[in-house]
mmCIF file of C-alpha atoms in Angstrom:
data_model
loop_
_atom_site.group_PDB
_atom_site.id
_atom_site.type_symbol
_atom_site.label_atom_id
_atom_site.label_comp_id
_atom_site.label_asym_id
_atom_site.label_seq_id
_atom_site.Cartn_x
_atom_site.Cartn_y
_atom_site.Cartn_z
ATOM 1 C CA MET A 1 5.472 41.060 131.766
ATOM 2 C CA ALA A 2 7.709 44.014 131.020
ATOM 3 C CA THR A 3 9.475 45.477 134.026
ATOM 4 C CA GLY A 4 10.050 49.195 134.814
ATOM 5 C CA GLY A 5 12.035 51.091 132.154
ATOM 6 C CA THR A 6 11.816 48.321 129.565
ATOM 7 C CA LYS A 7 10.076 48.956 126.245
ATOM 8 C CA GLY A 8 10.578 45.607 124.604
ATOM 9 C CA HIS A 9 11.460 45.948 120.922
ATOM 10 C CA ASN A 10 10.812 49.696 121.191
ATOM 11 C CA GLY A 11 13.407 50.145 123.954
ATOM 12 C CA LEU A 12 15.723 53.074 124.328
ATOM 13 C CA THR A 13 18.848 53.277 122.190
ATOM 14 C CA TYR A 14 22.116 55.144 122.764
ATOM 15 C CA ALA A 15 21.001 57.537 120.019
ATOM 16 C CA ASP A 16 17.883 58.332 122.091
ATOM 17 C CA ALA A 17 20.249 59.535 124.818
ATOM 18 C CA GLY A 18 21.915 61.867 122.333
ATOM 19 C CA VAL A 19 24.976 59.848 121.291
ATOM 20 C CA ASP A 20 25.196 58.785 117.648
ATOM 21 C CA ILE A 21 27.800 56.043 117.205
ATOM 22 C CA ASP A 22 27.159 55.950 113.465
ATOM 23 C CA ALA A 23 28.036 59.642 113.166
ATOM 24 C CA GLY A 24 31.309 58.992 114.992
ATOM 25 C CA ASN A 25 32.172 56.176 112.600
ATOM 26 C CA ALA A 26 31.277 58.365 109.634
ATOM 27 C CA LEU A 27 33.607 61.081 110.938
ATOM 28 C CA VAL A 28 36.526 58.644 111.099
ATOM 29 C CA GLU A 29 35.938 57.700 107.467
ATOM 30 C CA ARG A 30 35.742 61.344 106.420
ATOM 31 C CA ILE A 31 38.996 62.363 108.071
ATOM 32 C CA LYS A 32 41.096 59.354 107.022
ATOM 33 C CA PRO A 33 42.346 61.043 103.802
ATOM 34 C CA ALA A 34 43.415 64.177 105.713
ATOM 35 C CA ALA A 35 45.176 62.087 108.358
ATOM 36 C CA LYS A 36 46.880 59.995 105.694
ATOM 37 C CA ARG A 37 48.422 63.141 104.191
ATOM 38 C CA THR A 38 50.285 63.662 107.478
ATOM 39 C CA ASN A 39 52.056 60.276 107.313
ATOM 40 C CA ARG A 40 55.820 60.503 107.757
ATOM 41 C CA SER A 41 58.689 58.114 108.364
ATOM 42 C CA GLY A 42 57.875 56.140 111.496
ATOM 43 C CA THR A 43 54.102 56.115 111.018
ATOM 44 C CA MET A 44 52.580 52.648 111.511
ATOM 45 C CA GLY A 45 48.985 51.674 110.746
ATOM 46 C CA GLY A 46 46.090 54.096 110.465
ATOM 47 C CA LEU A 47 43.107 55.467 112.335
ATOM 48 C CA GLY A 48 40.593 53.222 114.055
ATOM 49 C CA GLY A 49 42.646 51.049 116.400
ATOM 50 C CA PHE A 50 42.642 51.085 120.195
ATOM 51 C CA GLY A 51 46.040 52.746 120.170
ATOM 52 C CA ALA A 52 48.455 54.357 117.731
ATOM 53 C CA LEU A 53 51.918 53.036 116.917
ATOM 54 C CA PHE A 54 55.040 54.921 115.907
ATOM 55 C CA ASP A 55 58.470 53.486 115.019
ATOM 56 C CA LEU A 56 61.276 55.754 116.286
ATOM 57 C CA LYS A 57 63.957 53.722 114.534
ATOM 58 C CA ALA A 58 62.166 54.126 111.201
ATOM 59 C CA ALA A 59 62.050 57.862 111.901
ATOM 60 C CA GLY A 60 65.857 57.869 111.954
ATOM 61 C CA TYR A 61 66.642 57.998 115.681
ATOM 62 C CA ASN A 62 69.412 55.972 117.297
ATOM 63 C CA ASP A 63 69.359 57.030 120.950
ATOM 64 C CA PRO A 64 66.214 59.157 121.269
ATOM 65 C CA ILE A 65 64.853 61.192 124.141
ATOM 66 C CA LEU A 66 61.085 61.617 123.971
ATOM 67 C CA VAL A 67 59.465 64.992 124.642
ATOM 68 C CA ALA A 68 55.718 65.416 125.169
ATOM 69 C CA ALA A 69 53.462 68.469 125.230
ATOM 70 C CA THR A 70 49.741 69.081 125.621
ATOM 71 C CA ASP A 71 47.683 72.241 125.225
ATOM 72 C CA GLY A 72 44.392 73.690 124.081
ATOM 73 C CA VAL A 73 43.239 76.826 122.297
ATOM 74 C CA GLY A 74 41.580 78.603 125.224
ATOM 75 C CA THR A 75 38.662 80.954 124.733
ATOM 76 C CA LYS A 76 39.625 81.649 121.129
ATOM 77 C CA LEU A 77 37.262 78.709 120.649
ATOM 78 C CA ARG A 78 34.392 80.977 121.700
ATOM 79 C CA ILE A 79 35.001 83.246 118.691
ATOM 80 C CA ALA A 80 35.256 80.257 116.345
ATOM 81 C CA ILE A 81 31.986 78.842 117.678
ATOM 82 C CA ASP A 82 30.121 82.164 117.619
ATOM 83 C CA THR A 83 31.239 83.017 114.070
ATOM 84 C CA GLY A 84 31.017 79.474 112.689
ATOM 85 C CA ASN A 85 34.567 79.909 111.357
ATOM 86 C CA VAL A 86 36.172 76.676 112.582
ATOM 87 C CA ASP A 87 38.494 75.912 109.674
ATOM 88 C CA THR A 88 41.767 77.084 111.242
ATOM 89 C CA ILE A 89 41.206 76.506 114.956
ATOM 90 C CA GLY A 90 42.824 73.078 114.485
ATOM 91 C CA VAL A 91 45.999 74.787 113.241
ATOM 92 C CA ASP A 92 46.037 76.751 116.506
ATOM 93 C CA LEU A 93 45.732 73.512 118.471
ATOM 94 C CA VAL A 94 48.693 71.905 116.734
ATOM 95 C CA ALA A 95 50.814 75.053 116.905
ATOM 96 C CA MET A 96 50.371 75.475 120.653
ATOM 97 C CA CYS A 97 51.803 71.995 121.178
ATOM 98 C CA VAL A 98 54.491 71.632 118.523
ATOM 99 C CA ASN A 99 55.920 75.138 118.969
ATOM 100 C CA ASP A 100 56.561 74.175 122.593
ATOM 101 C CA LEU A 101 58.245 70.897 121.594
ATOM 102 C CA VAL A 102 60.719 72.591 119.284
ATOM 103 C CA CYS A 103 61.792 74.849 122.164
ATOM 104 C CA GLN A 104 63.155 71.725 123.858
ATOM 105 C CA GLY A 105 65.149 70.915 120.721
ATOM 106 C CA ALA A 106 62.725 68.166 119.713
ATOM 107 C CA GLU A 107 61.300 67.297 116.322
ATOM 108 C CA PRO A 108 57.521 66.767 116.603
ATOM 109 C CA LEU A 109 56.694 63.289 115.378
ATOM 110 C CA LEU A 110 53.112 62.449 116.260
ATOM 111 C CA PHE A 111 49.925 64.210 117.317
ATOM 112 C CA LEU A 112 46.636 63.136 118.863
ATOM 113 C CA ASP A 113 43.548 65.285 119.315
ATOM 114 C CA TYR A 114 40.624 65.213 121.724
ATOM 115 C CA PHE A 115 37.403 66.737 120.392
ATOM 116 C CA ALA A 116 34.392 66.921 122.714
ATOM 117 C CA THR A 117 30.941 68.247 121.878
ATOM 118 C CA GLY A 118 27.322 67.965 122.957
ATOM 119 C CA LYS A 119 26.113 66.748 119.566
ATOM 120 C CA LEU A 120 28.431 65.652 116.810
ATOM 121 C CA GLU A 121 27.883 67.704 113.664
ATOM 122 C CA LEU A 122 29.719 65.882 110.887
ATOM 123 C CA ASP A 123 30.472 68.884 108.694
ATOM 124 C CA GLN A 124 31.714 71.008 111.603
ATOM 125 C CA ALA A 125 33.848 68.201 113.032
ATOM 126 C CA THR A 126 35.332 67.417 109.613
ATOM 127 C CA ARG A 127 36.361 71.059 109.140
ATOM 128 C CA ILE A 128 37.957 71.187 112.584
ATOM 129 C CA ILE A 129 39.936 67.972 112.209
ATOM 130 C CA THR A 130 40.954 68.844 108.644
ATOM 131 C CA GLY A 131 42.505 71.981 110.175
ATOM 132 C CA ILE A 132 44.334 69.834 112.706
ATOM 133 C CA ALA A 133 45.671 67.697 109.873
ATOM 134 C CA ALA A 134 46.812 70.814 107.986
ATOM 135 C CA GLY A 135 48.759 71.974 111.045
ATOM 136 C CA CYS A 136 50.350 68.565 111.421
ATOM 137 C CA GLU A 137 51.298 68.392 107.748
ATOM 138 C CA ALA A 138 52.885 71.856 107.882
ATOM 139 C CA SER A 139 55.012 70.882 110.879
ATOM 140 C CA GLY A 140 56.039 67.415 109.670
ATOM 141 C CA CYS A 141 54.015 65.704 112.387
ATOM 142 C CA ALA A 142 51.792 62.643 111.859
ATOM 143 C CA LEU A 143 48.172 62.764 113.015
ATOM 144 C CA ILE A 144 48.017 59.164 114.194
ATOM 145 C CA GLY A 145 44.904 59.103 116.356
ATOM 146 C CA GLY A 146 42.507 60.920 118.583
ATOM 147 C CA GLU A 147 39.204 60.809 120.422
ATOM 148 C CA THR A 148 35.817 62.231 119.508
ATOM 149 C CA ALA A 149 33.517 62.460 122.529
ATOM 150 C CA GLU A 150 29.820 63.194 122.110
ATOM 151 C CA MET A 151 28.550 64.256 125.539
ATOM 152 C CA PRO A 152 24.999 65.602 125.624
ATOM 153 C CA GLY A 153 24.297 67.602 128.752
ATOM 154 C CA MET A 154 27.951 68.648 129.093
ATOM 155 C CA TYR A 155 28.161 70.972 126.084
ATOM 156 C CA HIS A 156 25.235 73.064 124.870
ATOM 157 C CA GLY A 157 24.223 74.383 121.473
ATOM 158 C CA GLY A 158 27.156 74.205 119.073
ATOM 159 C CA ASP A 159 29.785 74.337 121.813
ATOM 160 C CA PHE A 160 32.834 72.089 121.649
ATOM 161 C CA ASP A 161 36.254 71.780 123.228
ATOM 162 C CA LEU A 162 39.650 70.754 121.883
ATOM 163 C CA ALA A 163 42.845 69.438 123.415
ATOM 164 C CA GLY A 164 46.023 68.368 121.661
ATOM 165 C CA PHE A 165 48.835 66.007 122.565
ATOM 166 C CA ALA A 166 52.165 65.975 120.717
ATOM 167 C CA VAL A 167 55.204 63.751 121.102
ATOM 168 C CA GLY A 168 58.600 64.576 119.668
ATOM 169 C CA ALA A 169 62.124 63.250 119.896
ATOM 170 C CA MET A 170 65.736 64.339 119.843
ATOM 171 C CA GLU A 171 68.982 62.452 119.944
ATOM 172 C CA ARG A 172 70.420 62.260 123.435
ATOM 173 C CA GLY A 173 72.516 65.376 124.096
ATOM 174 C CA GLY A 174 70.462 67.593 121.798
ATOM 175 C CA GLU A 175 68.321 69.199 124.491
ATOM 176 C CA LEU A 176 67.644 72.933 124.562
ATOM 177 C CA PRO A 177 68.337 75.326 126.187
ATOM 178 C CA ALA A 178 72.079 74.689 126.226
ATOM 179 C CA GLY A 179 75.059 77.017 126.413
ATOM 180 C CA VAL A 180 73.178 80.296 126.861
ATOM 181 C CA GLN A 181 75.670 82.962 127.861
ATOM 182 C CA GLU A 182 76.070 86.700 128.255
ATOM 183 C CA GLY A 183 76.391 88.371 124.842
ATOM 184 C CA ASP A 184 74.108 85.936 123.021
ATOM 185 C CA VAL A 185 71.827 87.660 120.507
ATOM 186 C CA LEU A 186 68.009 87.576 120.653
ATOM 187 C CA LEU A 187 66.336 87.034 117.283
ATOM 188 C CA GLY A 188 62.582 87.600 117.222
ATOM 189 C CA LEU A 189 60.353 85.777 114.739
ATOM 190 C CA ALA A 190 57.175 87.624 113.790
ATOM 191 C CA SER A 191 53.798 86.382 115.016
ATOM 192 C CA ASN A 192 50.649 86.075 112.947
ATOM 193 C CA GLY A 193 48.543 88.152 115.336
ATOM 194 C CA VAL A 194 47.277 87.304 118.810
ATOM 195 C CA HIS A 195 47.921 83.555 118.293
ATOM 196 C CA SER A 196 46.088 81.600 121.041
ATOM 197 C CA ASN A 197 46.651 83.412 124.328
ATOM 198 C CA GLY A 198 44.879 86.303 126.001
ATOM 199 C CA TYR A 199 41.490 85.751 124.370
ATOM 200 C CA SER A 200 39.481 86.216 127.553
ATOM 201 C CA PHE A 201 40.958 89.718 127.568
ATOM 202 C CA VAL A 202 40.418 90.112 123.808
ATOM 203 C CA ARG A 203 36.748 89.213 124.153
ATOM 204 C CA LYS A 204 36.392 91.725 126.986
ATOM 205 C CA VAL A 205 37.956 94.451 124.825
ATOM 206 C CA VAL A 206 35.644 93.631 121.910
ATOM 207 C CA GLU A 207 32.672 93.865 124.270
ATOM 208 C CA LEU A 208 33.968 97.236 125.465
ATOM 209 C CA SER A 209 34.308 98.428 121.855
ATOM 210 C CA GLY A 210 30.658 97.668 121.128
ATOM 211 C CA LEU A 211 31.588 95.859 117.899
ATOM 212 C CA GLY A 212 30.232 92.487 116.788
ATOM 213 C CA TRP A 213 32.291 89.685 115.266
ATOM 214 C CA ASP A 214 30.785 90.487 111.853
ATOM 215 C CA ALA A 215 31.676 94.196 112.047
ATOM 216 C CA ASP A 216 34.259 95.652 109.686
ATOM 217 C CA CYS A 217 37.641 95.149 111.330
ATOM 218 C CA PRO A 218 39.078 98.474 112.582
ATOM 219 C CA PHE A 219 42.698 97.367 112.094
ATOM 220 C CA ALA A 220 42.657 95.016 109.058
ATOM 221 C CA GLU A 221 40.641 93.926 106.037
ATOM 222 C CA GLY A 222 37.534 91.786 106.510
ATOM 223 C CA THR A 223 35.497 91.234 109.652
ATOM 224 C CA LEU A 224 36.713 91.645 113.216
ATOM 225 C CA GLY A 225 35.992 87.987 113.990
ATOM 226 C CA ALA A 226 37.998 86.725 111.012
ATOM 227 C CA ALA A 227 40.967 88.955 111.887
ATOM 228 C CA LEU A 228 41.046 87.723 115.477
ATOM 229 C CA LEU A 229 40.929 84.099 114.292
ATOM 230 C CA ALA A 230 44.192 84.388 112.322
ATOM 231 C CA PRO A 231 45.856 81.041 113.126
ATOM 232 C CA THR A 232 48.899 80.678 115.337
ATOM 233 C CA ARG A 233 52.094 80.610 113.306
ATOM 234 C CA LEU A 234 53.938 77.279 113.080
ATOM 235 C CA TYR A 235 57.682 77.697 113.691
ATOM 236 C CA VAL A 236 58.750 74.047 113.682
ATOM 237 C CA LYS A 237 60.524 73.439 110.381
ATOM 238 C CA GLN A 238 62.210 76.846 110.378
ATOM 239 C CA CYS A 239 63.516 76.524 113.925
ATOM 240 C CA LEU A 240 64.673 72.941 113.423
ATOM 241 C CA ALA A 241 66.663 74.067 110.378
ATOM 242 C CA ALA A 242 68.342 76.745 112.505
ATOM 243 C CA VAL A 243 69.049 74.327 115.360
ATOM 244 C CA ARG A 244 70.611 71.813 112.970
ATOM 245 C CA ALA A 245 72.798 74.536 111.463
ATOM 246 C CA GLY A 246 74.349 75.130 114.888
ATOM 247 C CA GLY A 247 74.617 78.179 117.105
ATOM 248 C CA VAL A 248 71.090 78.188 118.545
ATOM 249 C CA HIS A 249 71.324 78.055 122.331
ATOM 250 C CA ALA A 250 67.634 78.380 123.183
ATOM 251 C CA LEU A 251 64.161 78.965 121.800
ATOM 252 C CA ALA A 252 61.300 80.649 123.660
ATOM 253 C CA HIS A 253 57.700 80.329 122.450
ATOM 254 C CA ILE A 254 55.904 83.570 123.348
ATOM 255 C CA THR A 255 52.561 82.419 124.751
ATOM 256 C CA GLY A 256 50.667 83.313 127.938
ATOM 257 C CA GLY A 257 52.777 85.773 129.914
ATOM 258 C CA GLY A 258 53.949 87.479 126.739
ATOM 259 C CA LEU A 259 57.430 88.883 126.271
ATOM 260 C CA THR A 260 57.847 89.523 129.982
ATOM 261 C CA GLU A 261 57.359 85.996 131.315
ATOM 262 C CA ASN A 262 58.495 83.589 128.572
ATOM 263 C CA PRO A 263 62.096 84.490 127.578
ATOM 264 C CA PRO A 264 63.457 84.159 131.152
ATOM 265 C CA ARG A 265 62.314 80.516 131.182
ATOM 266 C CA VAL A 266 65.259 79.584 128.940
ATOM 267 C CA LEU A 267 67.940 81.579 130.782
ATOM 268 C CA PRO A 268 70.373 80.333 133.446
ATOM 269 C CA GLU A 269 70.320 82.030 136.813
ATOM 270 C CA GLY A 270 72.069 85.406 136.775
ATOM 271 C CA LEU A 271 71.222 86.234 133.151
ATOM 272 C CA ALA A 272 68.519 88.458 131.680
ATOM 273 C CA CYS A 273 67.115 89.388 128.265
ATOM 274 C CA GLU A 274 67.639 92.979 127.188
ATOM 275 C CA ILE A 275 64.979 93.788 124.577
ATOM 276 C CA ASP A 276 64.852 96.982 122.531
ATOM 277 C CA LEU A 277 61.151 97.734 122.082
ATOM 278 C CA SER A 278 61.894 100.171 119.269
ATOM 279 C CA SER A 279 63.421 97.422 117.107
ATOM 280 C CA TRP A 280 60.075 96.361 115.606
ATOM 281 C CA GLU A 281 56.699 97.924 114.855
ATOM 282 C CA LEU A 282 53.773 96.923 117.076
ATOM 283 C CA PRO A 283 51.219 95.215 114.773
ATOM 284 C CA PRO A 284 47.875 97.027 114.370
ATOM 285 C CA VAL A 285 45.830 94.402 116.245
ATOM 286 C CA PHE A 286 47.818 94.999 119.434
ATOM 287 C CA ARG A 287 47.725 98.756 119.042
ATOM 288 C CA TRP A 288 43.936 98.564 118.687
ATOM 289 C CA LEU A 289 43.606 96.342 121.759
ATOM 290 C CA ALA A 290 45.891 98.594 123.807
ATOM 291 C CA THR A 291 44.138 101.792 122.737
ATOM 292 C CA THR A 292 40.602 100.440 123.187
ATOM 293 C CA ALA A 293 41.391 99.059 126.645
ATOM 294 C CA ASN A 294 43.674 101.960 127.641
ATOM 295 C CA MET A 295 46.351 99.379 128.490
ATOM 296 C CA ALA A 296 49.640 100.284 130.086
ATOM 297 C CA GLU A 297 52.650 99.160 128.062
ATOM 298 C CA ALA A 298 53.794 96.827 130.860
ATOM 299 C CA GLU A 299 50.394 95.118 130.874
ATOM 300 C CA LEU A 300 50.473 94.705 127.102
ATOM 301 C CA LEU A 301 53.932 93.136 127.241
ATOM 302 C CA LYS A 302 52.981 90.532 129.841
ATOM 303 C CA THR A 303 49.643 89.664 128.204
ATOM 304 C CA PHE A 304 50.352 89.313 124.472
ATOM 305 C CA ASN A 305 53.168 88.333 122.103
ATOM 306 C CA CYS A 306 53.090 91.927 120.732
ATOM 307 C CA GLY A 307 54.163 90.731 117.286
ATOM 308 C CA ILE A 308 56.974 88.355 118.305
ATOM 309 C CA GLY A 309 55.865 84.723 118.421
ATOM 310 C CA MET A 310 59.215 83.007 118.981
ATOM 311 C CA ILE A 311 62.629 84.152 120.207
ATOM 312 C CA ALA A 312 65.848 82.390 119.244
ATOM 313 C CA VAL A 313 68.817 82.910 121.575
ATOM 314 C CA VAL A 314 71.881 82.486 119.370
ATOM 315 C CA ALA A 315 75.653 82.749 119.552
ATOM 316 C CA GLU A 316 76.800 86.278 118.724
ATOM 317 C CA ASP A 317 79.203 85.127 116.004
ATOM 318 C CA ARG A 318 76.421 83.141 114.274
ATOM 319 C CA ALA A 319 73.618 85.682 114.611
ATOM 320 C CA ASP A 320 73.747 87.097 111.082
ATOM 321 C CA GLU A 321 74.021 83.656 109.507
ATOM 322 C CA ILE A 322 71.095 82.250 111.526
ATOM 323 C CA ALA A 323 68.978 85.341 110.812
ATOM 324 C CA ALA A 324 69.616 84.871 107.087
ATOM 325 C CA LEU A 325 68.713 81.160 107.316
ATOM 326 C CA LEU A 326 65.448 81.911 109.111
ATOM 327 C CA THR A 327 64.620 84.643 106.602
ATOM 328 C CA ALA A 328 65.207 82.189 103.760
ATOM 329 C CA GLU A 329 62.808 79.794 105.544
ATOM 330 C CA GLY A 330 60.088 82.445 105.334
ATOM 331 C CA GLU A 331 60.422 84.173 108.699
ATOM 332 C CA THR A 332 60.397 87.903 109.387
ATOM 333 C CA VAL A 333 63.386 88.233 111.731
ATOM 334 C CA THR A 334 64.130 91.117 114.104
ATOM 335 C CA ARG A 335 67.315 91.540 116.128
ATOM 336 C CA LEU A 336 65.665 92.309 119.464
ATOM 337 C CA GLY A 337 68.626 92.625 121.804
ATOM 338 C CA ARG A 338 70.971 90.392 123.757
ATOM 339 C CA VAL A 339 71.537 88.339 126.881
ATOM 340 C CA VAL A 340 72.976 90.416 129.723
ATOM 341 C CA ALA A 341 73.805 89.958 133.384
ATOM 342 C CA GLY A 342 70.751 90.385 135.567
ATOM 343 C CA GLU A 343 67.328 88.852 135.999
ATOM 344 C CA GLY A 344 64.133 88.605 133.931
ATOM 345 C CA VAL A 345 63.615 90.989 131.022
ATOM 346 C CA VAL A 346 65.079 94.469 130.754
ATOM 347 C CA TYR A 347 63.282 96.724 128.284
ATOM 348 C CA LYS A 348 64.777 99.611 126.328
ATOM 349 C CA GLY A 349 62.818 102.089 124.220
ATOM 350 C CA ARG A 350 59.058 102.179 123.832
ATOM 351 C CA LEU A 351 56.525 100.001 122.035
ATOM 352 C CA LEU A 352 53.474 102.223 122.435
#
């Protein structure tokens, strides 16, 4: 006699509970070509194992120090989900991790992703992870593994979440920041928009504006949603080239906390960043956000990157050479100011 909860040959399956193992296996097969394109020296094996291997010696390191970083994309995901435009959110995920690694002086070597959703949609998941692979490929980082979690009851509708984990390395003695001193020059590298911080505020401003994601963008071509999903800029290869050329004392990734909170993180005690706000033009997206929300300039500066996604602190006698190198690598470079005696960030001029 059958006991309670048992249905014999018609018993419950994992799929009945909302988890489709076959879909997960199909996703792995779909993304293998994209992951393979990210292979670099040191990569061992492929996707599908219980763990991922990487050979530091094959990557060219003799006495390496490992550096690790993890991050997500925040509520920018909400815009991607609501608009269905998920193709570049994976680039954001990679950028938020690897741009941090390079600030330590490390070369990103490997990346793993965690993708969680209520119901695995193969096409959506493939687009997301293909974006992750594109970000890895552009930063010379191998996508060597990850986890796809289908969790019905935890995520609803088309909701999903992403987390990224990057590991890099440097030769012992190559850590940044190092040697920052008074008189060093601050070189700002242009951002690609809002990047991946401050989106809870952005969404509030859009709500205040009364515009929908599919509305014509008031500050750029295309829709408002598409403009606000511009992917975070990857600074890895450019910054590594500058570091290897010599004269770079520090790098500061301008993320949450904006220009006010991030540059001081790379300064020794007793030194400050003096930044001339009139040295670059505030990009239209930030001017629109500030105007719509009636933001004070100080609030804008500690919330967003304001058009500067990375700051290189460089020796004064190498500043022109490093600026030229970064320009040749495709960066828009602004001489923002210099390191001075003091504390925190000292602003000159006006941005708004």
